[in-house]
Coordinates of C-alpha atoms in Angstrom, one line a residue:
M11 CA -0.1 0.2 0.0
K12 CA 1.3 3.1 -0.7
R13 CA 1.5 6.2 1.8
L14 CA 1.3 9.7 0.7
S15 CA 1.7 11.9 3.6
L16 CA 0.0 11.9 7.3
S17 CA -3.0 14.4 7.0
I18 CA -6.5 15.1 8.3
L19 CA -9.0 13.0 6.0
G20 CA -12.6 13.5 6.2
A21 CA -14.0 10.3 7.2
A22 CA -17.2 9.4 5.8
A23 CA -19.0 6.4 7.4
L24 CA -22.3 5.1 6.4
S25 CA -24.9 2.3 7.5
A26 CA -28.4 1.4 7.3
G27 CA -30.5 4.2 8.7
C28 CA -27.7 6.7 9.2
A29 CA -27.1 9.7 7.3
I30 CA -23.1 10.7 5.8
A31 CA -21.2 11.0 9.3
V32 CA -18.0 12.9 8.6
Q33 CA -15.4 12.9 11.1
A34 CA -12.1 14.6 11.4
T35 CA -9.7 11.6 11.9
V36 CA -6.2 12.0 11.6
V37 CA -5.2 9.1 9.5
A38 CA -2.3 8.0 7.3
V39 CA -3.5 8.9 3.4
T40 CA -3.2 6.3 1.3
A41 CA -3.7 5.7 -2.4
V42 CA -5.7 2.7 -4.2
N43 CA -3.4 0.1 -6.0
D44 CA -4.4 0.5 -9.4
T45 CA -2.3 -2.7 -10.7
A46 CA -4.6 -4.9 -8.2
V47 CA -8.0 -3.3 -9.4
L48 CA -7.0 -4.3 -13.2
E49 CA -4.3 -7.1 -12.9
T50 CA -5.5 -10.2 -13.8
K51 CA -4.1 -12.6 -10.8
L52 CA -6.7 -12.4 -7.7
P53 CA -5.1 -10.3 -5.1
R54 CA -5.1 -12.7 -1.9
S55 CA -5.5 -9.7 0.9
L56 CA -8.2 -6.8 1.0
S57 CA -5.4 -4.4 2.0
D58 CA -3.7 -5.3 -1.2
Y59 CA -6.0 -2.8 -2.9
G60 CA -5.2 0.3 -0.5
F61 CA -9.1 1.1 -0.8
F62 CA -9.0 2.0 3.0
A63 CA -6.5 4.0 5.2
D64 CA -7.7 2.9 8.3
A65 CA -9.7 -0.5 6.8
T66 CA -10.5 -1.9 10.6
A67 CA -12.3 1.9 11.1
Q68 CA -13.8 1.5 7.2
I69 CA -12.0 4.8 6.9
P70 CA -11.5 5.4 2.8
S71 CA -8.5 6.2 1.6
A72 CA -8.0 9.4 -1.1
G73 CA -10.3 9.0 -3.8
V74 CA -12.7 6.1 -2.7
I75 CA -16.3 7.6 -1.9
P76 CA -18.6 6.4 0.6
Y77 CA -22.5 6.1 -0.3
R78 CA -25.7 4.9 0.6
L79 CA -28.7 3.6 -1.3
N80 CA -32.4 5.1 -0.4
T81 CA -33.3 1.7 -0.8
P82 CA -30.7 -1.0 0.3
L83 CA -30.9 -4.9 -0.5
Y84 CA -31.6 -7.1 2.7
T85 CA -28.7 -9.2 4.0
D86 CA -29.7 -10.5 7.5
S87 CA -30.0 -7.0 9.0
A88 CA -26.7 -6.5 8.4
I89 CA -25.0 -3.1 8.4
K90 CA -23.6 -2.4 4.8
L91 CA -20.3 0.2 4.1
R92 CA -20.9 1.0 0.8
F93 CA -17.5 2.8 -1.5
A94 CA -17.1 3.9 -4.7
Y95 CA -13.9 4.0 -6.6
V96 CA -13.5 5.8 -9.9
P97 CA -9.5 6.0 -11.3
A98 CA -8.1 9.6 -11.3
G99 CA -8.8 11.2 -15.4
K100 CA -11.4 8.9 -15.4
Q101 CA -15.7 9.2 -15.1
A102 CA -18.3 7.7 -14.5
V103 CA -21.2 8.3 -17.5
A104 CA -24.8 8.3 -16.0
D105 CA -27.4 6.5 -17.8
G106 CA -30.7 7.9 -16.9
E107 CA -32.0 6.8 -13.7
G108 CA -30.1 3.2 -14.1
L109 CA -27.1 1.7 -13.5
L110 CA -24.2 4.2 -13.5
Q111 CA -21.6 3.6 -16.4
F112 CA -18.0 3.2 -14.3
P113 CA -15.2 3.3 -16.6
V114 CA -12.3 0.4 -16.6
G115 CA -10.7 1.1 -13.2
S116 CA -13.2 1.4 -11.0
A117 CA -14.6 -0.5 -8.0
L118 CA -17.3 -1.0 -5.6
I119 CA -16.6 -2.2 -2.2
K120 CA -19.2 -3.3 0.2
T121 CA -18.7 -4.4 4.0
F122 CA -21.0 -6.4 5.8
A123 CA -21.0 -5.5 9.7
Y124 CA -22.8 -6.2 12.8
G125 CA -23.2 -3.9 16.2
E126 CA -22.0 -0.4 16.8
G127 CA -19.2 1.6 17.9
E128 CA -16.3 -0.6 19.6
D129 CA -18.8 -3.8 19.3
R130 CA -19.1 -3.7 16.0
R131 CA -17.6 -6.7 14.0
L132 CA -17.1 -6.7 10.4
I133 CA -17.8 -9.8 8.8
E134 CA -16.7 -9.8 4.6
T135 CA -15.8 -7.3 2.2
R136 CA -17.1 -7.8 -1.2
V137 CA -15.5 -6.0 -4.1
L138 CA -16.8 -5.7 -7.4
L139 CA -13.8 -5.1 -9.9
H140 CA -14.1 -3.5 -13.3
R141 CA -11.2 -4.9 -15.4
A142 CA -10.8 -4.6 -19.4
D143 CA -12.4 -8.1 -19.7
G144 CA -15.3 -7.4 -17.5
W145 CA -16.6 -7.0 -14.0
L146 CA -15.3 -9.6 -11.4
A147 CA -16.9 -10.5 -8.0
L148 CA -15.0 -11.4 -5.0
P149 CA -15.2 -12.0 -1.4
Y150 CA -13.0 -11.3 1.7
K151 CA -13.4 -12.7 5.1
W152 CA -12.5 -10.8 7.9
N153 CA -10.1 -12.6 10.6
E154 CA -10.9 -12.6 14.4
E155 CA -8.6 -9.6 15.2
Q156 CA -10.6 -7.1 12.7
T157 CA -6.9 -6.7 11.1
E158 CA -7.5 -8.2 7.7
A159 CA -9.9 -9.5 5.4
K160 CA -9.0 -12.6 3.3
L161 CA -9.9 -13.6 -0.4
A162 CA -12.6 -16.6 0.3
L163 CA -13.5 -17.9 -3.2
V164 CA -15.3 -20.8 -2.0
G165 CA -16.9 -18.7 0.7
A166 CA -17.9 -19.4 4.3
R167 CA -20.2 -20.4 6.9
L168 CA -19.4 -18.4 10.2
E169 CA -21.7 -18.5 13.5
V170 CA -22.3 -14.7 14.0
D171 CA -24.5 -13.4 16.1
T172 CA -26.7 -10.4 15.2
P173 CA -28.9 -7.8 17.2
E174 CA -32.0 -8.8 15.4
H175 CA -31.7 -12.1 15.1
G176 CA -29.3 -13.6 17.6
T177 CA -26.8 -16.2 16.5
I178 CA -27.4 -17.1 12.9
S179 CA -25.4 -19.3 9.9
Y180 CA -24.3 -16.6 7.9
R181 CA -23.2 -17.4 4.9
V182 CA -20.4 -15.4 2.7
P183 CA -20.9 -16.2 -1.1
N184 CA -18.6 -18.0 -2.9
K185 CA -17.0 -16.4 -6.3
N186 CA -19.9 -18.6 -8.2
Q187 CA -22.7 -17.6 -6.0
C188 CA -21.8 -13.8 -6.4
K189 CA -22.6 -14.4 -10.2
Q190 CA -25.9 -15.2 -9.9
C191 CA -27.1 -12.0 -8.0
H192 CA -24.6 -10.2 -10.4
S193 CA -25.4 -11.3 -13.7
I194 CA -27.7 -10.1 -16.8
D195 CA -27.3 -12.1 -20.0
D196 CA -24.2 -13.8 -18.2
A197 CA -22.0 -10.9 -17.8
V198 CA -21.3 -10.1 -13.9
V199 CA -22.7 -6.5 -13.6
P200 CA -23.5 -4.2 -10.8
I201 CA -26.9 -3.9 -9.4
G202 CA -26.7 -1.2 -6.6
P203 CA -25.7 2.4 -7.7
K204 CA -28.6 3.4 -10.1
A205 CA -29.2 6.8 -10.3
R206 CA -32.7 6.4 -9.2
N207 CA -31.6 4.9 -5.9
L208 CA -28.7 7.4 -4.9
S209 CA -29.3 11.2 -3.3
G210 CA -29.4 13.9 -5.5
D211 CA -26.8 15.7 -3.1
W212 CA -24.4 12.5 -3.4
M213 CA -24.9 13.2 -7.3
A214 CA -24.3 16.2 -7.5
D215 CA -21.0 16.3 -5.0
M216 CA -19.9 13.4 -7.7
V217 CA -20.6 15.4 -10.5
K218 CA -18.6 18.5 -8.8
A219 CA -15.3 16.2 -8.0
G220 CA -15.6 15.3 -11.1
H221 CA -16.4 11.6 -10.6
V222 CA -19.5 11.4 -12.8
D223 CA -20.6 13.6 -15.4
A224 CA -24.4 14.8 -14.8
V225 CA -27.0 14.2 -12.5
P226 CA -29.5 12.8 -14.8
D227 CA -33.1 13.0 -14.6
G228 CA -34.8 10.6 -12.1
T229 CA -31.9 10.9 -9.7
N230 CA -33.2 10.2 -6.3
T231 CA -36.8 8.8 -7.1
L232 CA -36.8 5.6 -4.9
P233 CA -38.1 6.5 -1.1
V234 CA -35.8 6.4 1.6
W235 CA -36.4 2.9 3.4
E236 CA -36.2 4.6 6.9
H237 CA -38.9 6.7 5.7
R238 CA -41.0 3.7 4.6
Q239 CA -44.2 4.2 7.2
K240 CA -45.2 7.3 6.1
A241 CA -44.0 6.8 2.2
D242 CA -46.3 6.2 -0.1
V243 CA -47.0 2.3 0.1
N244 CA -47.0 1.7 -3.8
A245 CA -43.8 3.2 -4.4
T246 CA -42.1 1.8 -1.4
A247 CA -43.0 -1.7 -2.3
R248 CA -42.1 -1.4 -6.1
A249 CA -38.8 -0.1 -4.9
Y250 CA -38.3 -3.0 -2.5
L251 CA -39.2 -5.6 -5.1
D252 CA -36.5 -3.6 -7.4
V253 CA -33.5 -3.9 -5.5
N254 CA -34.3 -7.2 -3.2
C255 CA -35.7 -9.5 -6.3
A256 CA -35.4 -7.7 -9.7
H257 CA -31.7 -8.8 -10.4
C258 CA -33.0 -12.0 -11.1
H259 CA -36.7 -12.0 -11.8
Q260 CA -36.2 -9.6 -15.1
P261 CA -36.1 -11.0 -18.7
Q262 CA -32.5 -11.0 -18.8
G263 CA -32.0 -12.2 -15.1
K264 CA -31.3 -15.7 -13.7
A265 CA -35.3 -16.3 -12.9
S266 CA -36.3 -14.6 -16.3
N267 CA -38.0 -18.4 -16.6
S268 CA -40.4 -17.4 -13.9
G269 CA -42.2 -14.8 -16.1
L270 CA -42.1 -12.6 -12.9
D271 CA -40.2 -8.9 -13.7
L272 CA -40.0 -7.2 -10.9
R273 CA -37.9 -4.2 -11.8
W274 CA -39.1 -0.2 -11.1
E275 CA -40.0 0.3 -14.4
Q276 CA -42.3 -2.6 -15.6
D277 CA -45.9 -1.3 -15.7
D278 CA -47.7 -4.8 -16.7
P279 CA -49.4 -5.8 -14.1
T280 CA -49.3 -9.7 -14.7
A281 CA -45.6 -9.4 -15.1
V282 CA -44.8 -7.8 -11.6
G283 CA -47.3 -11.0 -10.3
I284 CA -50.7 -9.8 -10.4
R285 CA -52.9 -12.5 -10.8
K286 CA -50.2 -14.4 -12.2
R287 CA -50.2 -17.6 -11.9
P288 CA -46.8 -19.9 -10.9
V289 CA -44.8 -21.6 -13.9
A290 CA -45.0 -24.3 -11.6
A291 CA -46.6 -26.2 -8.9
G292 CA -44.9 -27.3 -5.7
R293 CA -44.0 -26.3 -1.8
G294 CA -42.9 -23.2 -3.1
S295 CA -46.1 -22.1 -3.8
G296 CA -47.7 -23.2 -1.0
G297 CA -50.6 -24.4 -2.4
L298 CA -51.4 -20.6 -3.6
N299 CA -52.5 -20.0 -7.3
F300 CA -51.2 -16.3 -7.8
S301 CA -47.9 -14.5 -6.8
I302 CA -49.7 -11.5 -6.0
V303 CA -54.1 -11.5 -4.8
P304 CA -55.3 -8.0 -5.3
G305 CA -56.5 -7.1 -1.6
D306 CA -55.6 -10.3 0.0
S307 CA -51.9 -11.1 0.7
T308 CA -52.6 -14.4 2.8
R309 CA -53.5 -15.9 -0.5
S310 CA -50.1 -14.6 -2.4
I311 CA -47.5 -16.7 -3.4
M312 CA -44.9 -13.4 -3.0
V313 CA -45.8 -12.8 0.6
H314 CA -46.0 -16.6 1.7
R315 CA -42.4 -16.8 0.0
M316 CA -40.6 -13.8 1.4
G317 CA -42.1 -15.1 5.1
S318 CA -40.4 -18.0 5.2
D319 CA -37.1 -19.1 6.2
N320 CA -37.2 -22.7 4.4
P321 CA -35.0 -23.2 2.0
G322 CA -36.5 -24.1 -1.4
V323 CA -39.0 -21.8 -0.4
A324 CA -37.9 -18.7 1.0
M325 CA -37.0 -16.1 -1.6
P326 CA -34.8 -14.3 -2.3
E327 CA -32.7 -17.6 -2.5
L328 CA -29.7 -16.2 -1.9
G329 CA -28.0 -13.4 0.2
K330 CA -30.1 -14.1 3.6
T331 CA -31.2 -16.6 5.8
T332 CA -33.6 -14.8 8.0
V333 CA -37.0 -13.2 7.3
D334 CA -37.0 -9.7 6.6
K335 CA -39.9 -8.9 8.7
D336 CA -39.9 -5.0 7.7
G337 CA -39.9 -6.3 3.7
V338 CA -42.8 -9.0 4.2
D339 CA -44.6 -6.0 6.4
V340 CA -44.2 -3.3 3.4
I341 CA -45.4 -5.9 0.4
T342 CA -48.5 -7.3 2.9
R343 CA -49.5 -3.4 3.0
W344 CA -49.2 -2.8 -0.6
I345 CA -51.0 -6.0 -1.5
D346 CA -53.9 -5.5 1.2
A347 CA -54.3 -2.0 -0.3
M348 CA -54.7 -3.1 -3.7
P349 CA -58.2 -2.6 -4.9
E350 CA -59.6 -6.2 -5.9
K351 CA -61.5 -5.1 -9.0
T352 CA -59.1 -3.1 -10.1
F353 CA -57.0 -5.8 -12.1

């Protein structure tokens, strides 16, 4: 890791439910190792990249920008610390309200943790590297000492104490499982940083810093998850499905054979699941006939599967082992509020 000088670094730490908190912390300013991002081999340690000036404290290096999503993907209630890196002299290009088009040499970094303050435990850090031949997803597992994260190509199962669910069997995905969620037409792509799911202030700051070319129309469209009780339930539910389900349930995703298209922009009620029959019967359907029955969440397969932690029934299939009760609540309220005769 290349060390440049000792200075005051404004370190931003983000977590679900928290606004950006900027702290003046004295750290050694470090530079990202662009060679590690771009080269063909797989770095064995997270520190090889130089993404962090202080990895344990999750204080990013110069040029590594923290961000948060309005509506995040649920992963067993883990806190997620997200960072984006665009190499010097390059710029991400806005593509409407959709995914930012990051140049080769960019990286997206996401650390999963539980607990706050001194009790916080870092579990894993996933990196997405944009190399010349496409995006590469790699998982890194943190050691007990919380001093380093090592490449975990085959993934891992960990007993993790969580504030909300007690002790759970947490799964660090293997390299191939990363692809299952990050795959569109069999190509690995990012799924999080879409303009519609990013704040206008963050986008404006990125444009001002030269990291992104423009703030497109549609930025900051998705509701902020922490405001879900007062937000429009239709928008909140559609945002949840877009973020948590649509990377698979869309025509170019791994679950395209389901016939569901849960993307935010889809406006065909049947494609979204309303009065849509499942493509196969079985315990996944719970003996129910439709993905969504307007006005009746108890007869809707979507709620049945979201509310289960039984493998083979639970949805999403990857990335969680517990039921997202808040997500189930939003989808339940959305379905129950649907007028039965509207569709």
